[in-house]
Short mmCIF file of C-alpha atoms in Angstrom, two decimals:
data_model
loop_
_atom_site.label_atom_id
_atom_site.label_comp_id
_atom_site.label_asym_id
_atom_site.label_seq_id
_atom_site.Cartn_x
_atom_site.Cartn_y
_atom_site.Cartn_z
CA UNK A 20 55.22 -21.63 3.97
CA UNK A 21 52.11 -20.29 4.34
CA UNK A 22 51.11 -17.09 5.40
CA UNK A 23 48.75 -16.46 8.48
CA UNK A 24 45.34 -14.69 8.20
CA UNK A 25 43.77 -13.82 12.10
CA UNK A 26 40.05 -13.96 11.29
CA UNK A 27 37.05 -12.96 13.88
CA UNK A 28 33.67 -12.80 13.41
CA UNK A 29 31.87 -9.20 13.32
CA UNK A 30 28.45 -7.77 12.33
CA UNK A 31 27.26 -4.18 12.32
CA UNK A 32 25.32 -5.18 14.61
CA UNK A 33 27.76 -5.49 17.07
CA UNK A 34 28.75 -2.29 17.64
CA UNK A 35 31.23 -0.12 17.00
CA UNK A 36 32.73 -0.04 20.16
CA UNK A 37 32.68 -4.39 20.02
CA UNK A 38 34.00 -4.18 16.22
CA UNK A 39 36.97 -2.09 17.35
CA UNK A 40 37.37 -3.98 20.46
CA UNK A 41 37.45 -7.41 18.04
CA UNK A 42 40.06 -5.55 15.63
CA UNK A 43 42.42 -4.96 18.63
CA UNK A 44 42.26 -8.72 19.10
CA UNK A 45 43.88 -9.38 15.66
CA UNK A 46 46.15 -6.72 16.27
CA UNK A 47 47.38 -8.40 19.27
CA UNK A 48 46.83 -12.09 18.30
CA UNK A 49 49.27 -11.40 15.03
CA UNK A 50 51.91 -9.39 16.72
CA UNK A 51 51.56 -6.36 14.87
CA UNK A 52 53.25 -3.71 17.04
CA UNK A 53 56.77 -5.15 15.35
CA UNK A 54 55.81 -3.49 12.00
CA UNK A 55 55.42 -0.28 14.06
CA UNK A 56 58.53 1.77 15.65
CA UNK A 57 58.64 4.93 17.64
CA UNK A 58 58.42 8.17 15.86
CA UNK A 59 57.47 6.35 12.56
CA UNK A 60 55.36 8.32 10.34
CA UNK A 61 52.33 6.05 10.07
CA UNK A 62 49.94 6.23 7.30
CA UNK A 63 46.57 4.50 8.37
CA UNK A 64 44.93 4.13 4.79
CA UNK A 65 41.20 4.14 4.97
CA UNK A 66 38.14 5.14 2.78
CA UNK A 67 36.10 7.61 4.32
CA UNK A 68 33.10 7.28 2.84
CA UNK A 69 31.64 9.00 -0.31
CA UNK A 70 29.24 11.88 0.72
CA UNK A 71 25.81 10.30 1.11
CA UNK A 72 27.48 7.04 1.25
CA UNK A 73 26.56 5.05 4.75
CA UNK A 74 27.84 1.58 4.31
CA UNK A 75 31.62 2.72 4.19
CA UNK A 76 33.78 1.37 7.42
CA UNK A 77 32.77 3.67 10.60
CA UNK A 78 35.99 5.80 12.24
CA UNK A 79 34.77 3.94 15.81
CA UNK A 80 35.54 0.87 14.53
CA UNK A 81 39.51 1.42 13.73
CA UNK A 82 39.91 3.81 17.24
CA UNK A 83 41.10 1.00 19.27
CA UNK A 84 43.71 0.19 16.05
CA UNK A 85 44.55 3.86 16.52
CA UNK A 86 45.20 3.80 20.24
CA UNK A 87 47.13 1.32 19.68
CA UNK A 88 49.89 3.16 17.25
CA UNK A 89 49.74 6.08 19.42
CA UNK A 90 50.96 3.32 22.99
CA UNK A 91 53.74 2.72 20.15
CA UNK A 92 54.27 6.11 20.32
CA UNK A 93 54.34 6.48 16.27
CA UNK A 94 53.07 9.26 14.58
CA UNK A 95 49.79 8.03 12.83
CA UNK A 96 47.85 10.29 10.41
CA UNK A 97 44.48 9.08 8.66
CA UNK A 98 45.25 9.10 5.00
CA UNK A 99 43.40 8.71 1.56
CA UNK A 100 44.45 10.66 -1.57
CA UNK A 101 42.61 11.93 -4.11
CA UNK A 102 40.28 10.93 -6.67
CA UNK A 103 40.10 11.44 -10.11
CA UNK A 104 35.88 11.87 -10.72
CA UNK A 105 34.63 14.83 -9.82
CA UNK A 106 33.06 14.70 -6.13
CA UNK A 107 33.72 15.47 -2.59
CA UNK A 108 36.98 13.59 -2.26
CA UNK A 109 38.63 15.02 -5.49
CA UNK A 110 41.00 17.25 -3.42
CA UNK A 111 42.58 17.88 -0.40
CA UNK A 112 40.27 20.85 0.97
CA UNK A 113 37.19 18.92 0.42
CA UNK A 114 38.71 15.27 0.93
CA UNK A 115 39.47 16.56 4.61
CA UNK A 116 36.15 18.42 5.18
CA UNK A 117 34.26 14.95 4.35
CA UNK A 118 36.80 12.87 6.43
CA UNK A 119 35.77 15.33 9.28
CA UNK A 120 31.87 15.03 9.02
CA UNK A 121 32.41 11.11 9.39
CA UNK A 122 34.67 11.45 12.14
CA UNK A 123 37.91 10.78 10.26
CA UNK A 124 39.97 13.54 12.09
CA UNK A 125 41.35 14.66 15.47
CA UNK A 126 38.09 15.27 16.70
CA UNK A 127 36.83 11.80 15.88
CA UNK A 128 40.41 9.94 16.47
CA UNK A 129 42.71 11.48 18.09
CA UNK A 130 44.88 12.34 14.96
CA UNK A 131 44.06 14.02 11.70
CA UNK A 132 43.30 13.35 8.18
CA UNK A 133 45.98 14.04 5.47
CA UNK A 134 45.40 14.05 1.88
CA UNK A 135 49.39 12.65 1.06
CA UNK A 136 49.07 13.65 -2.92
CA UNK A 137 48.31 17.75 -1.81
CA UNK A 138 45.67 19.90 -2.24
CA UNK A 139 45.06 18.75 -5.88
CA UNK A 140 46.22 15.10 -6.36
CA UNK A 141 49.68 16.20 -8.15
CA UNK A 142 52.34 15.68 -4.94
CA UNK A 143 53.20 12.07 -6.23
CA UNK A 144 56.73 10.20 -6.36
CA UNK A 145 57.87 7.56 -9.13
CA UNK A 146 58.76 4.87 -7.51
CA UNK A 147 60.55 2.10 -9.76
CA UNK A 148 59.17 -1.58 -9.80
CA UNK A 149 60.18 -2.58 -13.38
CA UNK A 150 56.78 -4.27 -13.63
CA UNK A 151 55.18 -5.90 -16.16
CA UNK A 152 53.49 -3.29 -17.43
CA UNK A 153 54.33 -0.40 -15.16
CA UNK A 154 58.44 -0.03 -15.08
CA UNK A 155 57.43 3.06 -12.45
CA UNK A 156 54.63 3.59 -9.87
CA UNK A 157 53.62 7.13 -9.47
CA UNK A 158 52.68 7.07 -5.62
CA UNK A 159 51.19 10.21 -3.41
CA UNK A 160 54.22 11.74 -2.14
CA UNK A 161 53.65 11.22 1.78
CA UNK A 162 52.64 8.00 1.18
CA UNK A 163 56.33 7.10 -0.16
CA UNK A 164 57.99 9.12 3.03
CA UNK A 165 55.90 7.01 6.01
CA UNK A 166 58.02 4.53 7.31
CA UNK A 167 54.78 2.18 8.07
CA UNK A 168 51.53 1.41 7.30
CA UNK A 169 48.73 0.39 8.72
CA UNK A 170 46.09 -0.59 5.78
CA UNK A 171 42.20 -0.86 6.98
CA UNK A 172 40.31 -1.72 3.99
CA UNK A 173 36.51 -2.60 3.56
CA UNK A 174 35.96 -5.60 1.33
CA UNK A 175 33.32 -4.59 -1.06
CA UNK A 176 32.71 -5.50 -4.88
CA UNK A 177 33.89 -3.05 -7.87
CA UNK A 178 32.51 -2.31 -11.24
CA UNK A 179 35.75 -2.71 -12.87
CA UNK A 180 38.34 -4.69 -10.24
CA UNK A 181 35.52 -7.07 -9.47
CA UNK A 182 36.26 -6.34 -5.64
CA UNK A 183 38.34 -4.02 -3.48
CA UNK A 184 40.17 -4.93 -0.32
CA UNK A 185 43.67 -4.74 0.32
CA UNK A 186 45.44 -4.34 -2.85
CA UNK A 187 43.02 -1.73 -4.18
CA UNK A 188 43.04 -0.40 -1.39
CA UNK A 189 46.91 0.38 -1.39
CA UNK A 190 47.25 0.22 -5.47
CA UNK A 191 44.40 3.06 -6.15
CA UNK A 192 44.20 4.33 -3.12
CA UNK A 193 47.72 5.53 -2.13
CA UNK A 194 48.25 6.26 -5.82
CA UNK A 195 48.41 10.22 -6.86
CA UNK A 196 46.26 11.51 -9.79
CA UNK A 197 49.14 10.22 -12.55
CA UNK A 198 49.31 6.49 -10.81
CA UNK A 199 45.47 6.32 -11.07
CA UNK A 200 45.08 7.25 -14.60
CA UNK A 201 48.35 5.02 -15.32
CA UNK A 202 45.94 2.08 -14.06
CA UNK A 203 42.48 3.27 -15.48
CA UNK A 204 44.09 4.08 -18.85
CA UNK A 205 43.38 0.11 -19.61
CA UNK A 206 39.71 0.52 -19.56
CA UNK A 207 38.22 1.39 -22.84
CA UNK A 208 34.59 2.25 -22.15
CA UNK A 209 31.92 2.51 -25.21
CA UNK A 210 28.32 4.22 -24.60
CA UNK A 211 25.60 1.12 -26.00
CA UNK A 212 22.30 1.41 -27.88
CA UNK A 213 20.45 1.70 -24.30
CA UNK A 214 21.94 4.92 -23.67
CA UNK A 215 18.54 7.44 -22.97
CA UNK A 216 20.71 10.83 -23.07
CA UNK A 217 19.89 11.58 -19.53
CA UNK A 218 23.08 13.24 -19.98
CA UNK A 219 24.47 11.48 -15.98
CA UNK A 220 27.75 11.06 -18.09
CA UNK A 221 28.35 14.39 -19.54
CA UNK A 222 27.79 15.98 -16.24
CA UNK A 223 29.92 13.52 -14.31
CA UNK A 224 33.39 13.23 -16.34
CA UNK A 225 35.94 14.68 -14.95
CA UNK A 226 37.95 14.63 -18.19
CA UNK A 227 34.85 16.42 -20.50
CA UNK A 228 35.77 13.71 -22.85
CA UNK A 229 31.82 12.75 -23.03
CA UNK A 230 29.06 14.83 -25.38
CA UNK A 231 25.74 13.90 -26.46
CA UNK A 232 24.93 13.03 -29.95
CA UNK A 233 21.32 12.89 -31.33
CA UNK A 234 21.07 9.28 -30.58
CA UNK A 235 23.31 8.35 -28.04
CA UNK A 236 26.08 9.98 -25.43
CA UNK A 237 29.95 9.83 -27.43
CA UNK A 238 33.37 9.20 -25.83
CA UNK A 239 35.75 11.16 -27.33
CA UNK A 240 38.97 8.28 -26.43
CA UNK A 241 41.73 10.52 -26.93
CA UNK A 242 40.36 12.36 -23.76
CA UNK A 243 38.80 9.98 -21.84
CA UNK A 244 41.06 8.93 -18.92
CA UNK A 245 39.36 6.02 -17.58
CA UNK A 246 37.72 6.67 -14.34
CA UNK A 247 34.62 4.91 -14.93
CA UNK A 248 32.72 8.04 -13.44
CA UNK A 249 30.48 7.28 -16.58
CA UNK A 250 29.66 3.87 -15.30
CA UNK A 251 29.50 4.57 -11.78
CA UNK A 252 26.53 7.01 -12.80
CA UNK A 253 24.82 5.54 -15.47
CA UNK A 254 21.32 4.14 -14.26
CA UNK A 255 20.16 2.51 -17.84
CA UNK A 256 23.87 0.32 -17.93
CA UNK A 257 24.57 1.90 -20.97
CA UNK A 258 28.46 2.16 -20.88
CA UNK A 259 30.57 -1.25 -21.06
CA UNK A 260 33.83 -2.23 -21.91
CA UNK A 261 35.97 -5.68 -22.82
CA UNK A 262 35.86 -6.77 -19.56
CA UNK A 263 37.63 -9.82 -20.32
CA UNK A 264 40.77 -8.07 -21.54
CA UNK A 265 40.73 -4.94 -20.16
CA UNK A 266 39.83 -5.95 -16.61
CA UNK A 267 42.89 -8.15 -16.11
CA UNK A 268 45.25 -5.36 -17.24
CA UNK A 269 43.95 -3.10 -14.84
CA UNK A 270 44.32 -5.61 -11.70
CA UNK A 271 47.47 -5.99 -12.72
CA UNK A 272 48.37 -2.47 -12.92
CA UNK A 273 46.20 -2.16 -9.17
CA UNK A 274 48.49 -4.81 -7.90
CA UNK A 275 51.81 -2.92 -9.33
CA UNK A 276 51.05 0.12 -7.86
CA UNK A 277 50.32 -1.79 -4.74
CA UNK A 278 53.93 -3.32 -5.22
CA UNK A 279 55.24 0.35 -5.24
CA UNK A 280 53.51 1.36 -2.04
CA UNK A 281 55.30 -1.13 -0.22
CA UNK A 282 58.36 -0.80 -1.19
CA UNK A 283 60.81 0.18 1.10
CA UNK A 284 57.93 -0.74 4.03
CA UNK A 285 58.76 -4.48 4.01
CA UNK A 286 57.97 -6.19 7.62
CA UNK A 287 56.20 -1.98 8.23
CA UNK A 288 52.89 -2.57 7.11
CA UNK A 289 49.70 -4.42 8.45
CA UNK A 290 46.85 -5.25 6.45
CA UNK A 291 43.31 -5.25 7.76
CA UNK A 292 40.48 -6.29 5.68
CA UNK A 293 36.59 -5.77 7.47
CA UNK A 294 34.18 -8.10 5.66
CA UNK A 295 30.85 -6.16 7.10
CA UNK A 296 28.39 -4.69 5.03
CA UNK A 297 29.67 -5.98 1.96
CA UNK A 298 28.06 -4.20 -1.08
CA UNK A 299 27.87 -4.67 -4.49
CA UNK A 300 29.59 -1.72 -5.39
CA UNK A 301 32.43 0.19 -3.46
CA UNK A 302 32.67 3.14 -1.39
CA UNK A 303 32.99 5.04 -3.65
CA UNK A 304 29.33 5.82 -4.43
CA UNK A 305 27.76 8.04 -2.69
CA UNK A 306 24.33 6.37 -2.67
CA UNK A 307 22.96 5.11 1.43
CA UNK A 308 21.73 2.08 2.60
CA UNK A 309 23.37 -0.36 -0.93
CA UNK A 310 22.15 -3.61 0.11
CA UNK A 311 24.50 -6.45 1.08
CA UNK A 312 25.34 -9.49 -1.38
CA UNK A 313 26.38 -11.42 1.51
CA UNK A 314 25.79 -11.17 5.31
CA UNK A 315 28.61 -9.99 7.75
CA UNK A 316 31.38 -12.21 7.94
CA UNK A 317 34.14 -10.72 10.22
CA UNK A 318 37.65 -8.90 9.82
CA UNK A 319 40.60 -10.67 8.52
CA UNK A 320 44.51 -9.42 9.44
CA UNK A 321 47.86 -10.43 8.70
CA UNK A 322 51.39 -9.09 7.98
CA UNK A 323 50.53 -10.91 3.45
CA UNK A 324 48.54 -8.51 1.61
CA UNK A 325 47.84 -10.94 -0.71
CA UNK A 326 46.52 -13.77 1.79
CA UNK A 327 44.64 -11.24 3.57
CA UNK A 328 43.02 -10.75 0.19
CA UNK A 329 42.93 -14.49 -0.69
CA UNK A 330 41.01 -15.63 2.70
CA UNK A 331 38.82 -12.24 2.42
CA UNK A 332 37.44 -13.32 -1.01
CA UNK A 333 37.38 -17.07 -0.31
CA UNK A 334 35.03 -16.39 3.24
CA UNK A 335 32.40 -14.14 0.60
CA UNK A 336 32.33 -16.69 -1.98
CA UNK A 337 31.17 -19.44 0.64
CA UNK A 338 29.22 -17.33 2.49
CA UNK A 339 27.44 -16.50 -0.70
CA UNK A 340 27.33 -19.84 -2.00
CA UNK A 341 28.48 -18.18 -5.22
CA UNK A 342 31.83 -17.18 -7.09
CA UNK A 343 32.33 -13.13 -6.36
CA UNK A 344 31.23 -12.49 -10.25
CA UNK A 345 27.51 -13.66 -9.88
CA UNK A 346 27.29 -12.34 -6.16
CA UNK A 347 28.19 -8.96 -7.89
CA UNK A 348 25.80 -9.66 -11.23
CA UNK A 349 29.46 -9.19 -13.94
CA UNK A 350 30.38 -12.81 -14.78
CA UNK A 351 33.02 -11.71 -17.45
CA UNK A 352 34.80 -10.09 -14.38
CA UNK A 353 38.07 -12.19 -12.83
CA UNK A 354 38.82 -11.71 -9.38
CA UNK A 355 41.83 -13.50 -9.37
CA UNK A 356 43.90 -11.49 -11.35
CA UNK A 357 45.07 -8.83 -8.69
CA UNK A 358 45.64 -12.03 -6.66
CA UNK A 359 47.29 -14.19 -9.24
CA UNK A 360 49.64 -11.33 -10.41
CA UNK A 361 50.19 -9.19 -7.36
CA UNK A 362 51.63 -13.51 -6.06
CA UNK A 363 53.93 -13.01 -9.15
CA UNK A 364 55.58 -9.77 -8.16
CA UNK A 365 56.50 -10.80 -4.87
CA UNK A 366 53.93 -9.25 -2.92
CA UNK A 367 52.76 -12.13 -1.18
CA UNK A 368 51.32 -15.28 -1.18
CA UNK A 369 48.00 -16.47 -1.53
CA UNK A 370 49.10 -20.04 0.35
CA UNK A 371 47.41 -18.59 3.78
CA UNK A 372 46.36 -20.39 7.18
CA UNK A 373 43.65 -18.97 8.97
CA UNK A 374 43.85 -18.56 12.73
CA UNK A 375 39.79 -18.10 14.04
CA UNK A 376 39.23 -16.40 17.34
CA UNK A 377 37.12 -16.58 19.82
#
């Protein structure tokens, strides 16, 4: 049977207030309050935004989803954990001072921010999937211990996954330091022959696994723990990959991660994905005003992770009038392989009905 996707239209230039007041609708429309109980620890997973970034999903926008966990009478907590480059969300101390300038915190909310992997991205818990290619997922530690979820993702392209919404945005980002590198570790990045030595790279990685040669930047492999810092920064496009091998593996390994988030949480979680200001790249970059590859669509919701992502990527592509690859300029990238293989594992199904409001 299929699995139902609430969809309503939203633009930035709604509002705030109007976007929040349209993500309440879903949240009533699709009976979400059941995944919710009393006293739960609930873990409302957002991105808040890369310092300097602007486009990221604003903390108005998810207060009237807040409100409405806290009439439930759960115990919600805004919650992101750490990231393996090198910036102002790498751990806890400055992960929570960011989520407080963009209004991520009691102040801004109601509730406040907690990094669930600790102050440096090590509190994690195996959790055991027996996956294809991940037999354990290592998942932040408070993360694991929340009896519910709500998920609020912003649908975005990636350099590497192709895009980001739901999956990555439970996968990576409820993942501690270990999960992450477990599902980077596929990408093999090389530096090219239009690498200028601007040295972006060297000062970036996280893992000093980059120096520069006479001729060109070097990745030293046996260090390197695939981030992609390197290619987040490079302006010349001089780092690449095998996209067309390397990329699947690591949706896959995004998708089993996602797999061990949710585990233990089945019929606890909700899953949000806001289609506005859709950028090439994610929120992860901390670079303002990165122009749109498609207009505003709306906010999608359901109860399926994997149709939320499904109807998500299928609105961009015909609002675009292109498949997600061109829109984001990498046409060896796949975006169906978080989708195809997260279906296999049994984390949903990407058979979906959508349900428009008004």
């Amino acid at each position: 049977m299929a699995s139902k996707v609430y969809f309503i239209k939203a633009s930035v230039s709604d509002g705030e207030r109007v976007i929040s007041r349209k993500a309440v609708k879903l949240f009533k429309a699709g009976g979400f309050a059941s995944c919710f109980a009393e006293n739960d620890f609930t873990a409302v997973k957002v991105h808040v935004g890369e310092d300097g970034n602007n486009t990221y999903i604003k903390a108005p926008c998810i207060k009237g989803l807040v409100k409405e966990l806290l009439a439930l009478k759960t115990k919600p907590f805004i919650t992101d954990a750490t990231t393996l480059y090198m910036g102002k969300r790498h751990n806890a101390i400055d992960h929570s001072t960011l989520a407080a300038k963009h209004g991520f915190d009691v102040d801004g909310l109601g509730i406040p921010f907690i990094a669930p992997d600790g102050l440096s991205g090590t509190g994690e818990t195996a959790v055991k999937i027996n996956g294809e290619i991940n037999k354990e997922a290592f998942i932040a530690s408070d993360i694991v211990i929340s009896q519910s979820i709500l998920s609020v993702a912003h649908f975005t392209g990636h350099c590497a996954a192709c895009f980001g919404a739901t999956i990555k945005t439970l996968g990576m980002g409820c993942a501690a330091k270990k999960g992450k590198m477990k599902q980077h570790a596929a990408l093999k990045l090389i530096v090219t022959k239009d690498c200028t030595l601007c040295g972006a790279c060297y000062r970036h990685c996280p893992a000093d696994a980059i120096t520069l040669g006479k001729v060109k930047a070097h990745i030293d492999h046996d260090k390197c723990i695939g981030c992609a810092e390197c290619l987040a920064v490079c302006r010349f496009g001089a780092i690449d990959c095998d996209w067309g091998e390397q990329d699947e593996v690591l949706q896959k390994s995004m998708a089993e991660h996602a797999l061990g988030v949710l585990k233990g949480k089945e019929n606890r979680a909700a899953f949000f994905n806001f289609i506005i200001s859709v950028t090439k790249d994610c929120d992860c970059f901390g670079n303002p005003d990165m122009p749109k590859i498609v207009d505003d669509i709306g906010i999608v919701a359901s109860t399926d992770p994997v149709a939320a992502d499904k109807a998500a990527l299928d609105l961009v592509e015909a609002k675009g009038g292109k498949k997600l690859p061109q829109l984001i300029g990498n046409a060896e990238l796949n975006p169906h392989y978080q989708i195809e293989h997260a279906e296999h594992i049994g984390l949903g199904s990407a058979d979906y009905e959508l349900i428009e409001l008004d």
